[in-house]
Amino acid sequence: DAGVIQSPRHEVTEMGQEVTLRCKPISGHNSLFWYRQTMMRGLELLIYFNNNVPIDDSGMPEDRFSAKMPNASFSTLKIQPSEPRDSAVYFCASTLSVGRGYTFGSGTRLTVV
Amino acid sequence: QKEVEQDPGPLSVPEGAIVSLNCTYSNSAFQYFMWYRQYSRKGPELLMYTYSSGNKEDGRFTAQVDKSSKYISLFIRDSQPSDSATYLCAMSLNSNYQLIWGAGTKLIIKP
């Protein structure tokens, strides 16, 4: 298995632009998570899906952030419009059992200038 | 007060030393305890997983859970420069509940 695949690895964009991050979870995993990691706040859960349905989106910072999971093998996190404070590493993770180990992707390093 | 507390470090030790990394938590209902290792510019990877109390050993790594003190530890024996990374603890109430994370401890092993 190729693991959790995220794209792009790096994204540099100008303030106000739309950014879309993509994730392909491990085949057979039924839960998918989007996290944001910064030096100041560490690892923050943004949203998680179970069987393609959003279960908890309380960590989504504001309406500029949206996430979708149209099928079991693909998810997107969109920021529109982007702001410099959105600069962070965004991780996608998947698992078969929410309370046990997650497998993380390599992350997308987002820089908004 | 955060649910899970972890000293961010950095913790710097010489090669070959025994390393002790710790987390404390406030919710006595936590049952699943994990340690993740994160290398620079990589995603966290699961290192050790423990259910309820007790010890678990895997090679040079030992995970300990003390539920009475609400305290978990990760010990690394014969530490190597390749162990230099950030170590994050995580825990959950049950198999259907999302993980609660510590802030991570940056570990540096000096050759």
XYZ file of N, CA, C and O in Angstrom, chain B residues 7-96:
360
model
N 5.805 18.354 27.885
C 6.866 19.349 27.866
C 7.428 19.439 26.451
O 7.860 18.431 25.909
N 7.444 20.634 25.839
C 7.894 20.742 24.449
C 9.395 20.583 24.245
O 9.859 20.385 23.124
N 10.174 20.651 25.359
C 11.623 20.532 25.234
C 12.233 21.805 24.653
O 11.689 22.889 24.867
N 13.383 21.719 23.939
C 13.982 20.470 23.504
C 14.707 19.728 24.621
O 15.154 20.338 25.585
N 14.779 18.423 24.463
C 15.514 17.558 25.365
C 16.741 17.062 24.612
O 16.609 16.409 23.577
N 17.918 17.403 25.118
C 19.152 17.052 24.438
C 19.953 16.086 25.305
O 20.248 16.406 26.467
N 20.288 14.910 24.760
C 21.025 13.894 25.528
C 22.131 13.311 24.654
O 22.031 13.341 23.419
N 23.179 12.768 25.274
C 24.249 12.158 24.475
C 23.833 10.783 23.947
O 22.999 10.082 24.547
N 24.415 10.408 22.836
C 24.167 9.096 22.237
C 24.416 7.998 23.262
O 25.378 8.051 24.032
N 23.545 7.001 23.282
C 23.687 5.878 24.205
C 22.933 6.046 25.506
O 22.752 5.074 26.248
N 22.479 7.240 25.790
C 21.757 7.490 27.041
C 20.355 6.883 26.985
O 19.814 6.599 25.912
N 19.775 6.703 28.166
C 18.368 6.307 28.263
C 17.532 7.589 28.288
O 17.796 8.501 29.072
N 16.524 7.619 27.432
C 15.666 8.800 27.326
C 14.313 8.482 27.943
O 13.764 7.393 27.749
N 13.784 9.436 28.676
C 12.449 9.304 29.251
C 11.592 10.474 28.785
O 11.925 11.633 29.032
N 10.504 10.172 28.107
C 9.562 11.195 27.636
C 8.227 10.949 28.336
O 7.825 9.796 28.523
N 7.540 12.030 28.706
C 6.365 11.872 29.546
C 5.196 12.737 29.111
O 5.387 13.794 28.504
N 4.007 12.289 29.465
C 2.775 13.067 29.297
C 1.905 12.853 30.521
O 1.851 11.739 31.059
N 1.227 13.915 30.927
C 0.208 13.784 31.961
C -1.137 14.134 31.343
O -1.211 14.855 30.335
N -2.195 13.596 31.933
C -3.510 13.860 31.387
C -4.515 14.033 32.518
O -4.276 13.635 33.657
N -5.641 14.653 32.196
C -6.615 14.984 33.239
C -7.845 14.067 33.227
O -8.503 13.925 34.256
N -8.151 13.441 32.091
C -9.358 12.638 31.978
C -9.066 11.179 32.329
O -8.437 10.457 31.549
N -9.545 10.738 33.473
C -9.258 9.378 33.929
C -9.944 8.314 33.074
O -9.678 7.126 33.227
N -10.816 8.718 32.168
C -11.523 7.759 31.318
C -10.728 7.342 30.083
O -11.137 6.430 29.367
N -9.595 7.989 29.827
C -8.786 7.591 28.674
C -8.368 6.128 28.818
O -7.978 5.683 29.896
N -8.439 5.382 27.706
C -8.087 3.960 27.749
C -7.007 3.590 26.734
O -6.296 2.613 26.933
N -6.930 4.314 25.634
C -5.960 3.992 24.595
C -4.864 5.056 24.607
O -5.162 6.249 24.591
N -3.626 4.608 24.600
C -2.497 5.527 24.715
C -1.486 5.218 23.617
O -1.140 4.053 23.391
N -1.035 6.267 22.953
C -0.133 6.094 21.827
C 1.035 7.059 21.888
O 0.914 8.150 22.464
N 2.125 6.645 21.283
C 3.260 7.519 21.045
C 3.540 7.558 19.546
O 3.602 6.502 18.891
N 3.688 8.771 19.047
C 4.031 8.984 17.651
C 5.398 9.647 17.584
O 5.764 10.455 18.442
N 6.131 9.342 16.526
C 7.409 9.987 16.253
C 7.251 10.790 14.968
O 6.683 10.309 13.985
N 7.747 12.013 14.994
C 7.665 12.874 13.809
C 9.038 13.429 13.490
O 9.590 14.228 14.253
N 9.572 13.017 12.354
C 10.811 13.595 11.856
C 10.491 14.919 11.177
O 9.368 15.146 10.712
N 11.525 15.753 11.068
C 11.350 17.068 10.461
C 10.807 16.937 9.039
O 11.282 16.120 8.256
N 9.778 17.711 8.749
C 9.164 17.767 7.426
C 8.509 16.450 7.013
O 8.376 16.136 5.826
N 8.102 15.659 8.017
C 7.378 14.417 7.750
C 6.113 14.393 8.601
O 5.967 15.167 9.550
N 5.199 13.479 8.275
C 4.018 13.284 9.104
C 4.335 12.416 10.307
O 5.298 11.656 10.302
N 3.533 12.534 11.369
C 3.741 11.658 12.531
C 3.533 10.186 12.140
O 2.678 9.876 11.313
N 4.323 9.299 12.757
C 4.159 7.863 12.527
C 3.969 7.170 13.874
O 4.621 7.524 14.867
N 3.074 6.201 13.898
C 2.768 5.500 15.134
C 3.955 4.654 15.566
O 4.470 3.840 14.805
N 4.376 4.865 16.827
C 5.533 4.166 17.358
C 5.111 3.066 18.329
O 5.562 1.928 18.244
N 4.250 3.416 19.274
C 3.839 2.471 20.304
C 2.357 2.696 20.599
O 1.873 3.824 20.585
N 1.683 1.600 20.924
C 0.248 1.656 21.209
C -0.025 0.776 22.426
O 0.406 -0.368 22.486
N -0.729 1.334 23.418
C -1.021 0.585 24.639
C -2.483 0.745 25.005
O -3.022 1.859 24.909
N -3.090 -0.347 25.404
C -4.458 -0.286 25.893
C -4.436 -0.410 27.410
O -3.803 -1.315 27.956
N -5.090 0.538 28.083
C -5.211 0.562 29.540
C -3.834 0.654 30.200
O -2.951 1.329 29.696
N -3.642 0.004 31.320
C -2.405 0.162 32.079
C -1.333 -0.821 31.665
O -1.574 -1.719 30.870
N -0.138 -0.622 32.222
C 0.919 -1.590 32.036
C 2.012 -1.104 31.121
O 2.056 0.053 30.728
N 2.908 -2.037 30.827
C 4.058 -1.745 29.992
C 3.957 -2.466 28.660
O 3.323 -3.515 28.553
N 4.621 -1.883 27.674
C 4.753 -2.554 26.387
C 6.137 -2.283 25.855
O 6.598 -1.134 25.889
N 6.804 -3.322 25.397
C 8.177 -3.180 24.935
C 8.272 -3.558 23.461
O 7.652 -4.517 23.004
N 9.088 -2.777 22.727
C 9.333 -3.076 21.318
C 10.753 -2.648 21.007
O 11.024 -1.461 20.814
N 11.659 -3.622 21.031
C 13.059 -3.309 20.772
C 13.612 -2.373 21.836
O 13.545 -2.658 23.033
N 14.112 -1.230 21.414
C 14.705 -0.273 22.367
C 13.660 0.610 23.034
O 13.993 1.430 23.881
N 12.410 0.468 22.650
C 11.344 1.349 23.130
C 10.443 0.627 24.128
O 10.057 -0.520 23.913
N 10.121 1.330 25.229
C 9.183 0.820 26.220
C 8.169 1.908 26.526
O 8.550 3.039 26.827
N 6.881 1.550 26.439
C 5.813 2.482 26.798
C 5.208 2.034 28.119
O 4.969 0.849 28.328
N 4.993 2.991 29.015
C 4.406 2.709 30.322
C 3.191 3.574 30.528
O 3.189 4.751 30.166
N 2.158 2.989 31.128
C 0.952 3.743 31.473
C 0.686 3.558 32.959
O 0.626 2.426 33.447
N 0.543 4.657 33.672
C 0.186 4.630 35.082
C -1.138 5.373 35.223
O -1.162 6.599 35.357
N -2.235 4.632 35.194
C -3.545 5.276 35.202
C -3.860 5.906 36.554
O -4.599 6.890 36.636
N -3.293 5.364 37.623
C -3.578 5.938 38.952
C -2.993 7.341 39.063
O -3.560 8.219 39.718
N -1.859 7.570 38.399
C -1.228 8.888 38.419
C -1.572 9.710 37.186
O -1.152 10.872 37.092
N -2.286 9.123 36.244
C -2.632 9.766 34.969
C -1.366 10.267 34.284
O -1.209 11.475 33.990
N -0.497 9.311 34.001
C 0.863 9.637 33.552
C 1.303 8.531 32.612
O 1.143 7.342 32.924
N 1.828 8.909 31.438
C 2.387 7.910 30.538
C 3.817 8.285 30.185
O 4.168 9.480 30.196
N 4.615 7.266 29.901
C 6.031 7.482 29.606
C 6.459 6.652 28.403
O 5.894 5.582 28.141
N 7.457 7.168 27.710
C 8.134 6.424 26.651
C 9.617 6.437 26.988
O 10.198 7.509 27.174
N 10.207 5.237 27.092
C 11.634 5.116 27.357
C 12.338 4.628 26.093
O 11.846 3.725 25.411
N 13.469 5.240 25.813
C 14.292 4.819 24.689
C 15.651 4.423 25.254
O 16.345 5.254 25.863
N 16.008 3.147 25.063
C 17.317 2.685 25.535
C 18.341 2.834 24.418
O 17.994 2.797 23.227
N 19.617 2.963 24.821
C 20.700 3.043 23.836
C 20.333 4.019 22.709
O 20.300 3.652 21.524
N 20.023 5.242 23.082
C 19.536 6.221 22.110
C 20.560 6.464 20.999
O 21.780 6.436 21.223
N 20.037 6.684 19.800
C 20.841 6.891 18.604
C 20.535 8.265 18.004
O 19.422 8.772 18.160
N 21.481 8.848 17.270
C 21.187 10.125 16.597
C 19.947 10.038 15.710
O 19.213 11.026 15.567
N 19.654 8.851 15.161
C 18.469 8.688 14.315
C 17.162 8.755 15.107
O 16.078 8.831 14.502
N 17.259 8.730 16.434
C 16.062 8.898 17.277
C 15.696 10.373 17.432
O 14.643 10.696 18.000
N 16.544 11.260 16.963
C 16.250 12.699 17.059
C 15.004 13.014 16.245
O 14.951 12.780 15.032
N 13.996 13.506 16.916
C 12.686 13.749 16.303
C 11.803 14.410 17.355
O 12.219 14.602 18.499
N 10.594 14.730 16.969
C 9.589 15.167 17.939
C 8.693 13.981 18.273
O 8.238 13.271 17.368
N 8.465 13.775 19.558
C 7.641 12.650 20.012
C 6.339 13.195 20.584
O 6.344 14.025 21.487
N 5.225 12.733 20.019
C 3.905 13.196 20.441
C 3.162 12.059 21.132
O 3.146 10.933 20.631
N 2.558 12.365 22.267
C 1.671 11.387 22.886
C 0.241 11.689 22.428
O -0.091 12.820 22.069
N -0.580 10.654 22.428
C -1.987 10.802 22.042
C -2.795 9.765 22.802
O -2.292 8.697 23.136
N -4.042 10.082 23.083
C -4.872 9.147 23.829
C -6.334 9.323 23.471
O -6.715 10.364 22.913
N -7.138 8.289 23.780
C -8.565 8.376 23.461
C -9.376 7.602 24.483
O -8.845 6.778 25.233
N -10.671 7.886 24.478
C -11.573 7.248 25.435
C -11.865 5.807 25.058
O -11.916 4.922 25.915
N -12.094 5.590 23.773
C -12.404 4.248 23.299
C -12.129 4.185 21.803
O -11.697 5.166 21.210
N -12.396 3.039 21.225
C -12.027 2.831 19.821
C -12.875 3.668 18.867
O -12.587 3.732 17.679
N -13.927 4.299 19.357
C -14.774 5.125 18.500
C -14.589 6.615 18.730
O -15.335 7.428 18.191
